[in-house]
CSV table of C-alpha atoms in Angstrom, one decimal:
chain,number,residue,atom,x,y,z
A,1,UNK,CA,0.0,0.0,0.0
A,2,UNK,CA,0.9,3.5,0.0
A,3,UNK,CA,1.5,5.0,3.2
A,4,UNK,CA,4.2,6.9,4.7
A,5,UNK,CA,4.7,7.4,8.5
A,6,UNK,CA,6.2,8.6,11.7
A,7,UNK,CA,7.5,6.8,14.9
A,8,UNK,CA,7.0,9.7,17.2
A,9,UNK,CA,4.6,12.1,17.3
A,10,UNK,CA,6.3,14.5,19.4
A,11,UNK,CA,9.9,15.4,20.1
A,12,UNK,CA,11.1,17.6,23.2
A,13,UNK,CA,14.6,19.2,22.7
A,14,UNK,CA,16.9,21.3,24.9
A,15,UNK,CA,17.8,24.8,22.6
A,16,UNK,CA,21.3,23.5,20.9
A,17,UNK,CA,20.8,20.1,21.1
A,18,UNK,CA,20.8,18.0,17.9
A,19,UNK,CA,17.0,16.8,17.1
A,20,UNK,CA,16.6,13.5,14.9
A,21,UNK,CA,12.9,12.8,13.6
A,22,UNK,CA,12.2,9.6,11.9
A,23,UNK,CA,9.8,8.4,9.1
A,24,UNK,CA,9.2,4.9,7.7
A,25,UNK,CA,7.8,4.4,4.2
A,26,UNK,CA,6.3,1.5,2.2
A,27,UNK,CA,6.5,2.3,-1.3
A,28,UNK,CA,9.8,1.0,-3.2
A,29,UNK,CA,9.2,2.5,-6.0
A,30,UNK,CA,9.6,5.9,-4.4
A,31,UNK,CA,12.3,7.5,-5.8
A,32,UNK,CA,11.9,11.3,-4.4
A,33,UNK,CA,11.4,11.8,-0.5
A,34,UNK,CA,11.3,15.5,1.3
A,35,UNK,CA,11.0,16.7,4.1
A,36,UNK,CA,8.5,19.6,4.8
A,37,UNK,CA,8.2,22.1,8.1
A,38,UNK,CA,5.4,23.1,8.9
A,39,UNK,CA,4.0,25.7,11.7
A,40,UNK,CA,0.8,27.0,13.3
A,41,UNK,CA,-1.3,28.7,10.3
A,42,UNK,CA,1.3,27.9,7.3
A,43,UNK,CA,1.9,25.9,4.6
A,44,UNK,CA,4.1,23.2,4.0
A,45,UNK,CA,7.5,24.4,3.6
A,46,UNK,CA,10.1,22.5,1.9
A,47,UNK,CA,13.8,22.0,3.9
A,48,UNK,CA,15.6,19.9,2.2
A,49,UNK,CA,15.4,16.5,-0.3
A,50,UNK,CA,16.5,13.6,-1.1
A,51,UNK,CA,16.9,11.2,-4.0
A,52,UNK,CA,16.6,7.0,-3.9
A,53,UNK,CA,20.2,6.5,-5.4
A,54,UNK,CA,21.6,8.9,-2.3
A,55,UNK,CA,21.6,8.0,1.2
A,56,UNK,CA,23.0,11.3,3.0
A,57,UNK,CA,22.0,15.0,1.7
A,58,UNK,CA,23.2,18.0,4.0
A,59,UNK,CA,22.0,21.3,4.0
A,60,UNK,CA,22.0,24.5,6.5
A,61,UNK,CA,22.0,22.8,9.4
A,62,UNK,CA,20.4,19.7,8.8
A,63,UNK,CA,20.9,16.4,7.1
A,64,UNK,CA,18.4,13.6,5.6
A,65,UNK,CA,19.7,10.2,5.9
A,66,UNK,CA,17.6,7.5,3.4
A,67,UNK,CA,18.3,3.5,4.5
A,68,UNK,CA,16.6,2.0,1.1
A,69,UNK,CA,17.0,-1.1,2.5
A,70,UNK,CA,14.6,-0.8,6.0
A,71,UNK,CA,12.7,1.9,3.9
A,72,UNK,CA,13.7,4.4,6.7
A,73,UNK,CA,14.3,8.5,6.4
A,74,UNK,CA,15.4,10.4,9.3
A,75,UNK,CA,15.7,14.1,9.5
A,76,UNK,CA,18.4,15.4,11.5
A,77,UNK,CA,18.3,18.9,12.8
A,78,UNK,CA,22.0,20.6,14.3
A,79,UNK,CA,21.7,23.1,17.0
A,80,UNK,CA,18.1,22.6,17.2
A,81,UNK,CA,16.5,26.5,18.0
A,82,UNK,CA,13.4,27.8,19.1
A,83,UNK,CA,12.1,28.7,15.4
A,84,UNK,CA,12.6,25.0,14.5
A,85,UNK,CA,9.8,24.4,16.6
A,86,UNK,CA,7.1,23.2,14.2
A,87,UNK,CA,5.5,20.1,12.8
A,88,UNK,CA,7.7,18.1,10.4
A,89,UNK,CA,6.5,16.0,7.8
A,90,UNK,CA,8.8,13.7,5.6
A,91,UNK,CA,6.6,12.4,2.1
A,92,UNK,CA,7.8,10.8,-0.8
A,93,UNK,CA,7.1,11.2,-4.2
A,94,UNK,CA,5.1,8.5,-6.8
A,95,UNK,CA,4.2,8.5,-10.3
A,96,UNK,CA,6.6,10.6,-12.0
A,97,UNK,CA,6.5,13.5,-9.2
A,98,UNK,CA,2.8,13.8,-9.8
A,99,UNK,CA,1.7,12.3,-6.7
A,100,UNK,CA,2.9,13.4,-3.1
A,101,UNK,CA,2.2,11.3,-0.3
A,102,UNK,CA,3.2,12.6,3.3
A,103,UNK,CA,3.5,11.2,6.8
A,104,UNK,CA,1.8,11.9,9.8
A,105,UNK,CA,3.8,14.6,11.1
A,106,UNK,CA,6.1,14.6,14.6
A,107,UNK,CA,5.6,17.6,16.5
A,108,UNK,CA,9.2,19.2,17.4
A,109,UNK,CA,9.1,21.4,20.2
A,110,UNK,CA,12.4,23.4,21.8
A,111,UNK,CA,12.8,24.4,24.9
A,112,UNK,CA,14.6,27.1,25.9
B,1,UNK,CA,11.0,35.5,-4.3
B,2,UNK,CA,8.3,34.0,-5.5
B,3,UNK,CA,5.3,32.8,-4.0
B,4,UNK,CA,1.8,30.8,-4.5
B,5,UNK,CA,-1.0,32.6,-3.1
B,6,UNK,CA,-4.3,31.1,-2.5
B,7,UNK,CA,-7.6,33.0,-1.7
B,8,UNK,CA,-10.3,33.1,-0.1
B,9,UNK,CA,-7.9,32.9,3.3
B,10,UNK,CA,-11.5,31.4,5.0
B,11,UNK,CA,-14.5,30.7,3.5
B,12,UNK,CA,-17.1,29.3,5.5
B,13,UNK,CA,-19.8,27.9,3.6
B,14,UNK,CA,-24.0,25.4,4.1
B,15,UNK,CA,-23.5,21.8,3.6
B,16,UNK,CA,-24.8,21.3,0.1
B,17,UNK,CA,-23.4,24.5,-1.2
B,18,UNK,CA,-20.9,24.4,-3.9
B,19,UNK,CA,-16.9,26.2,-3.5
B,20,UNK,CA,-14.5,27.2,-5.8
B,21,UNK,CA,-11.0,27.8,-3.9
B,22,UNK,CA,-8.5,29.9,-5.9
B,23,UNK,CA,-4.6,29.8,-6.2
B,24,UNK,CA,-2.6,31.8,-8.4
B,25,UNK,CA,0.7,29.3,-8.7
B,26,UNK,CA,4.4,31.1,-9.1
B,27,UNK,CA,4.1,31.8,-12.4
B,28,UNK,CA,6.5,29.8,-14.7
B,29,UNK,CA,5.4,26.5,-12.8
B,30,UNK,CA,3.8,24.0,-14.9
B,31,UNK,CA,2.5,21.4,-12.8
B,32,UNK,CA,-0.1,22.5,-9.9
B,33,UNK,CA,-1.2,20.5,-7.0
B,34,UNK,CA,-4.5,20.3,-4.3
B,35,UNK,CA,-4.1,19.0,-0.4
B,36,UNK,CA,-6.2,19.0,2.0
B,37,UNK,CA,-6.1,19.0,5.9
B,38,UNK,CA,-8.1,18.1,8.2
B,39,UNK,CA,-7.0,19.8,11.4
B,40,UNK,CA,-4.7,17.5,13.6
B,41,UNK,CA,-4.0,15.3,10.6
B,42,UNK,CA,-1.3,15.0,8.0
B,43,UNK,CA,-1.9,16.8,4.7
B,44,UNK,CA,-3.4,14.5,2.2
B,45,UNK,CA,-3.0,14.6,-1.9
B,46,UNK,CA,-5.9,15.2,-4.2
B,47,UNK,CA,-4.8,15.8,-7.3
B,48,UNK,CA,-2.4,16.8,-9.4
B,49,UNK,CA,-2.7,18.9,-12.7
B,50,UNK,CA,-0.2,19.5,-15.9
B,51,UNK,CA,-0.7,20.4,-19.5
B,52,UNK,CA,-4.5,21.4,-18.8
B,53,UNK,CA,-5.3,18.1,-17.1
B,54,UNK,CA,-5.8,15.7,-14.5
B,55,UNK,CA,-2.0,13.9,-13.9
B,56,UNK,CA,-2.8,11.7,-10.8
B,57,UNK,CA,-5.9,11.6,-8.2
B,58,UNK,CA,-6.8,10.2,-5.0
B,59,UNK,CA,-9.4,8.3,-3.9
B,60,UNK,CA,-10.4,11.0,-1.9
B,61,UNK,CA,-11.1,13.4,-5.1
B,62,UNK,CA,-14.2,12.1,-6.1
B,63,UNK,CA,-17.0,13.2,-8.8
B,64,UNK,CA,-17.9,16.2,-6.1
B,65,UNK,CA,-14.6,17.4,-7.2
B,66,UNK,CA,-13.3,19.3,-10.4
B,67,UNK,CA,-9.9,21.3,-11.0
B,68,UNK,CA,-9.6,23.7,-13.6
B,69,UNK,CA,-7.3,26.5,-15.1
B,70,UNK,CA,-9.4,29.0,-16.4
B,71,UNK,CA,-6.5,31.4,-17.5
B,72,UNK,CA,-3.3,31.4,-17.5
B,73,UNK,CA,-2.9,32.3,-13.9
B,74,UNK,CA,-5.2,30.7,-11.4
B,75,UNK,CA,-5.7,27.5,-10.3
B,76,UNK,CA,-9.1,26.3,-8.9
B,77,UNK,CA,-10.2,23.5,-7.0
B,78,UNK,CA,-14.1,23.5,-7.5
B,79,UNK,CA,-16.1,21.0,-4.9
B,80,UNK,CA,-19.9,21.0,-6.0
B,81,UNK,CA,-22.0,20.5,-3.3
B,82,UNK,CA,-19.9,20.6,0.0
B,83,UNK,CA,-20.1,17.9,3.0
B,84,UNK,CA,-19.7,18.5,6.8
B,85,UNK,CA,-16.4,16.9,6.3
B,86,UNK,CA,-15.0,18.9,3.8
B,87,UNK,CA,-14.2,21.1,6.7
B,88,UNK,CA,-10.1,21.4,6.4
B,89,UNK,CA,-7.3,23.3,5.1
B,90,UNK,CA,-7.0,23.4,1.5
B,91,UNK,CA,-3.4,23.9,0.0
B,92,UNK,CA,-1.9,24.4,-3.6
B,93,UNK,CA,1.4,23.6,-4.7
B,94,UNK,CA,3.3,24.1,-8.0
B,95,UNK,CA,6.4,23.8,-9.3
B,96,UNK,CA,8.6,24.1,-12.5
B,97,UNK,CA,9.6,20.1,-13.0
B,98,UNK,CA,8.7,17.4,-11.9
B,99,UNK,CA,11.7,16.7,-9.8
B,100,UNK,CA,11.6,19.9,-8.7
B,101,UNK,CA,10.6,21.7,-5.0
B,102,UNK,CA,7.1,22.0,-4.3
B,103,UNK,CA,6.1,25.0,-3.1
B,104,UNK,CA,2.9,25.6,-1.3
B,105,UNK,CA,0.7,28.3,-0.6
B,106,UNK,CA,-0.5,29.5,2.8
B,107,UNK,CA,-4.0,27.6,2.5
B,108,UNK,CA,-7.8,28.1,2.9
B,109,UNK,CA,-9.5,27.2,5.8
B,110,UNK,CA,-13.1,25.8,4.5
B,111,UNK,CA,-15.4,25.6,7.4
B,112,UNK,CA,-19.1,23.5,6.4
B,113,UNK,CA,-21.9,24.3,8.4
């Protein structure tokens, strides 16, 4: 089936601590995954992708990690601040890019 | 730098009454998106649209649904005669390629009464 989802719903860091949010997916076939951030009254927003024939993509601060094998994504967040509190989705892509399917969404919150 | 916008920002609306929600996509994008979400949930795909038709659909886009692009700048997702649980955030995405980022707008909030 299609389905993509999330271990934990919510995540509690310390400001400056590294935050790691997981996903599981059950399509093979995907060959795109993102994740998105998302807070109170917004949109998706994008923060950063990967493709299936990587397994590591690093951006500003954080870094995707894709295990093909166990069909695993993780997001991992460096220095984790206050305005990275938000919901974060990971989704993969189907069908040529014309179909998005997301996960259920883990709740990062930071304390200061 | 660029952005989607989608209006009405709210629209509340009598069970049985048809909606049109409108997004203007960034405007070199070719391939234009609907999502819903129900609040609480994860955002769910509809449908996707490119070269002045339907690309993919889900099962939740059913015949109470229709997408169209009237012009060469909007973007609408039509639903004809609205249910209680229609109720959710509506998002449109574009983007240039198919490979390439979505970006979404900022959503309408559809409330059915």
């Amino acid at each position: 089936g299609e389905s993509v989802g999330l271990h934990l719903p919510t995540l509690s860091v310390q400001e400056g601590d590294n935050s790691i949010i997981n996903c599981a997916y059950s399509n093979s076939a995907s060959d795109y995954f993102i994740w998105y951030k998302q807070e109170s009254g917004k949109g998706p927003q994008f923060i950063i992708d990967i493709r299936s024939n990587m397994d590591k993509r690093q951006g500003q601060r954080v870094t995707v990690l894709l295990n093909k094998t166990v069909k695993h994504l993780s997001l991992q967040i460096a220095a984790t601040q206050p305005g990275d509190s938000a919901v974060y989705f990971c989704a993969e892509n189907m069908g040529g890019g014309f179909k998005t399917i997301f996960g259920a969404g883990t709740r990062l919150f930071v304390k200061a | 730098e660029p952005e989607v916008t989608q209006t009405p920002s709210h629209q509340v609306t009598q069970m049985g009454q048809e909606v049109i929600l409108r997004c203007v996509p960034i405007s070199n994008h070719l391939y234009f998106y609907w999502y819903r979400q129900i609040l609480g949930q994860k955002v769910e795909f509809l449908v996707s649209f490119y070269n002045n038709e339907i690309s993919e659909k889900s099962e939740i886009f059913d015949d109470q649904f229709s997408v169209e692009r009237p012009d060469g700048s909007n973007f609408t997702l039509k639903i004809r005669s609205t249910k209680l649980e229609d109720s959710a955030m509506y998002f449109c995405a574009s983007r240039g390629q198919p490979t390439d980022t979505q970006y979404f707008g900022p959503g309408t909030r559809l409330t059915v009464l």
